[in-house]
């Protein structure tokens, strides 16, 4: 549901401010990752690493623009990147535990 909300807000901002729309579209992908994780259908570890790089680039893009909105979106994107990094680490730990059994 949050994925659709971010996408719809991104479509609205596509006509108002395309820079915010790009940031929101990338942030909506984070919620897709979370939704798939809750369903038990995790993405591969490479997908997590690629998305981590995309989120960091998105945060740098947001910080490069001027304004409080961009700064807040950049901080939120950094939080999402940390969450993706922790999910990646969790998947590696689960993989090691499965190999030990």
PDB file of C-alpha atoms in Angstrom:
ATOM      1  CA  UNK A   1       0.000   0.000   0.000  1.00  0.00           C
ATOM      2  CA  UNK A   2       2.829   2.417   0.851  1.00  0.00           C
ATOM      3  CA  UNK A   3       4.472   1.464  -2.464  1.00  0.00           C
ATOM      4  CA  UNK A   4       1.399   2.678  -4.348  1.00  0.00           C
ATOM      5  CA  UNK A   5       1.191   5.819  -2.223  1.00  0.00           C
ATOM      6  CA  UNK A   6       4.799   6.797  -2.995  1.00  0.00           C
ATOM      7  CA  UNK A   7       4.233   6.010  -6.664  1.00  0.00           C
ATOM      8  CA  UNK A   8       1.080   8.124  -6.867  1.00  0.00           C
ATOM      9  CA  UNK A   9       2.744  11.032  -5.073  1.00  0.00           C
ATOM     10  CA  UNK A  10       5.682  10.635  -7.478  1.00  0.00           C
ATOM     11  CA  UNK A  11       3.335  10.826 -10.471  1.00  0.00           C
ATOM     12  CA  UNK A  12       1.831  14.026  -9.081  1.00  0.00           C
ATOM     13  CA  UNK A  13       5.267  15.576  -8.532  1.00  0.00           C
ATOM     14  CA  UNK A  14       6.328  14.483 -12.009  1.00  0.00           C
ATOM     15  CA  UNK A  15       4.359  17.450 -13.319  1.00  0.00           C
ATOM     16  CA  UNK A  16       5.164  19.821 -10.434  1.00  0.00           C
ATOM     17  CA  UNK A  17       8.852  19.116  -9.658  1.00  0.00           C
ATOM     18  CA  UNK A  18      10.507  16.234 -11.569  1.00  0.00           C
ATOM     19  CA  UNK A  19      13.489  16.087  -9.170  1.00  0.00           C
ATOM     20  CA  UNK A  20      11.230  15.206  -6.251  1.00  0.00           C
ATOM     21  CA  UNK A  21       9.420  12.679  -8.463  1.00  0.00           C
ATOM     22  CA  UNK A  22      12.666  10.831  -9.231  1.00  0.00           C
ATOM     23  CA  UNK A  23      13.556  10.673  -5.544  1.00  0.00           C
ATOM     24  CA  UNK A  24      10.078   9.415  -4.622  1.00  0.00           C
ATOM     25  CA  UNK A  25      10.039   6.771  -7.365  1.00  0.00           C
ATOM     26  CA  UNK A  26      13.327   5.337  -6.102  1.00  0.00           C
ATOM     27  CA  UNK A  27      12.067   5.447  -2.531  1.00  0.00           C
ATOM     28  CA  UNK A  28       8.928   3.563  -3.590  1.00  0.00           C
ATOM     29  CA  UNK A  29      11.115   0.671  -4.736  1.00  0.00           C
ATOM     30  CA  UNK A  30      12.284   0.331  -1.127  1.00  0.00           C
ATOM     31  CA  UNK A  31       8.717  -0.405  -0.085  1.00  0.00           C
ATOM     32  CA  UNK A  32       8.466  -2.999  -2.853  1.00  0.00           C
ATOM     33  CA  UNK A  33      11.533  -4.719  -1.376  1.00  0.00           C
ATOM     34  CA  UNK A  34       9.920  -4.657   2.072  1.00  0.00           C
ATOM     35  CA  UNK A  35       6.632  -6.020   0.757  1.00  0.00           C
ATOM     36  CA  UNK A  36       8.377  -8.900  -1.013  1.00  0.00           C
ATOM     37  CA  UNK A  37      10.350  -9.645   2.168  1.00  0.00           C
ATOM     38  CA  UNK A  38       7.138  -9.844   4.208  1.00  0.00           C
ATOM     39  CA  UNK A  39       5.690 -12.255   1.652  1.00  0.00           C
ATOM     40  CA  UNK A  40       8.759 -14.465   2.035  1.00  0.00           C
ATOM     41  CA  UNK A  41       9.970 -13.896  -1.530  1.00  0.00           C
ATOM     42  CA  UNK A  42      13.227 -12.065  -0.956  1.00  0.00           C
ATOM     43  CA  UNK A  43      15.255 -10.574  -3.761  1.00  0.00           C
ATOM     44  CA  UNK A  44      18.761 -11.882  -4.400  1.00  0.00           C
ATOM     45  CA  UNK A  45      21.738 -10.526  -2.499  1.00  0.00           C
ATOM     46  CA  UNK A  46      23.006  -8.786  -5.642  1.00  0.00           C
ATOM     47  CA  UNK A  47      19.694  -6.956  -5.949  1.00  0.00           C
ATOM     48  CA  UNK A  48      20.092  -5.676  -2.390  1.00  0.00           C
ATOM     49  CA  UNK A  49      23.610  -4.420  -3.111  1.00  0.00           C
ATOM     50  CA  UNK A  50      22.588  -2.758  -6.378  1.00  0.00           C
ATOM     51  CA  UNK A  51      19.635  -1.107  -4.689  1.00  0.00           C
ATOM     52  CA  UNK A  52      21.882   0.043  -1.842  1.00  0.00           C
ATOM     53  CA  UNK A  53      24.117   1.834  -4.353  1.00  0.00           C
ATOM     54  CA  UNK A  54      21.047   3.352  -6.035  1.00  0.00           C
ATOM     55  CA  UNK A  55      19.733   4.610  -2.681  1.00  0.00           C
ATOM     56  CA  UNK A  56      23.069   6.199  -1.767  1.00  0.00           C
ATOM     57  CA  UNK A  57      23.202   7.872  -5.193  1.00  0.00           C
ATOM     58  CA  UNK A  58      19.619   9.040  -4.682  1.00  0.00           C
ATOM     59  CA  UNK A  59      20.542  10.540  -1.312  1.00  0.00           C
ATOM     60  CA  UNK A  60      23.553  12.325  -2.809  1.00  0.00           C
ATOM     61  CA  UNK A  61      21.308  13.650  -5.574  1.00  0.00           C
ATOM     62  CA  UNK A  62      18.810  14.918  -3.010  1.00  0.00           C
ATOM     63  CA  UNK A  63      21.539  16.558  -0.925  1.00  0.00           C
ATOM     64  CA  UNK A  64      22.966  18.268  -4.030  1.00  0.00           C
ATOM     65  CA  UNK A  65      19.725  20.159  -4.554  1.00  0.00           C
ATOM     66  CA  UNK A  66      18.865  23.134  -2.395  1.00  0.00           C
ATOM     67  CA  UNK A  67      15.921  23.205  -0.048  1.00  0.00           C
ATOM     68  CA  UNK A  68      14.642  21.708   3.154  1.00  0.00           C
ATOM     69  CA  UNK A  69      12.433  19.212   1.284  1.00  0.00           C
ATOM     70  CA  UNK A  70      15.425  17.782  -0.558  1.00  0.00           C
ATOM     71  CA  UNK A  71      17.450  17.575   2.652  1.00  0.00           C
ATOM     72  CA  UNK A  72      14.650  15.700   4.408  1.00  0.00           C
ATOM     73  CA  UNK A  73      14.194  13.343   1.451  1.00  0.00           C
ATOM     74  CA  UNK A  74      17.959  12.749   1.446  1.00  0.00           C
ATOM     75  CA  UNK A  75      17.929  11.862   5.141  1.00  0.00           C
ATOM     76  CA  UNK A  76      14.989   9.519   4.641  1.00  0.00           C
ATOM     77  CA  UNK A  77      16.791   7.889   1.729  1.00  0.00           C
ATOM     78  CA  UNK A  78      19.867   7.354   3.914  1.00  0.00           C
ATOM     79  CA  UNK A  79      17.646   5.639   6.496  1.00  0.00           C
ATOM     80  CA  UNK A  80      16.261   3.420   3.755  1.00  0.00           C
ATOM     81  CA  UNK A  81      19.809   2.603   2.630  1.00  0.00           C
ATOM     82  CA  UNK A  82      20.774   1.589   6.172  1.00  0.00           C
ATOM     83  CA  UNK A  83      17.684  -0.618   6.339  1.00  0.00           C
ATOM     84  CA  UNK A  84      18.583  -2.285   3.025  1.00  0.00           C
ATOM     85  CA  UNK A  85      22.132  -2.849   4.291  1.00  0.00           C
ATOM     86  CA  UNK A  86      20.778  -4.514   7.448  1.00  0.00           C
ATOM     87  CA  UNK A  87      18.442  -6.690   5.361  1.00  0.00           C
ATOM     88  CA  UNK A  88      21.395  -7.709   3.210  1.00  0.00           C
ATOM     89  CA  UNK A  89      23.413  -8.647   6.294  1.00  0.00           C
ATOM     90  CA  UNK A  90      20.441 -10.579   7.675  1.00  0.00           C
ATOM     91  CA  UNK A  91      20.132 -12.571   4.457  1.00  0.00           C
ATOM     92  CA  UNK A  92      23.846 -13.433   4.572  1.00  0.00           C
ATOM     93  CA  UNK A  93      23.488 -14.659   8.173  1.00  0.00           C
ATOM     94  CA  UNK A  94      20.460 -16.775   7.229  1.00  0.00           C
ATOM     95  CA  UNK A  95      22.387 -18.229   4.310  1.00  0.00           C
ATOM     96  CA  UNK A  96      25.315 -19.179   6.563  1.00  0.00           C
ATOM     97  CA  UNK A  97      22.952 -20.808   9.073  1.00  0.00           C
ATOM     98  CA  UNK A  98      21.332 -22.813   6.283  1.00  0.00           C
ATOM     99  CA  UNK A  99      24.760 -23.985   5.082  1.00  0.00           C
ATOM    100  CA  UNK A 100      25.696 -25.169   8.581  1.00  0.00           C
ATOM    101  CA  UNK A 101      22.635 -27.394   8.908  1.00  0.00           C
TER     102      UNK A 101
END
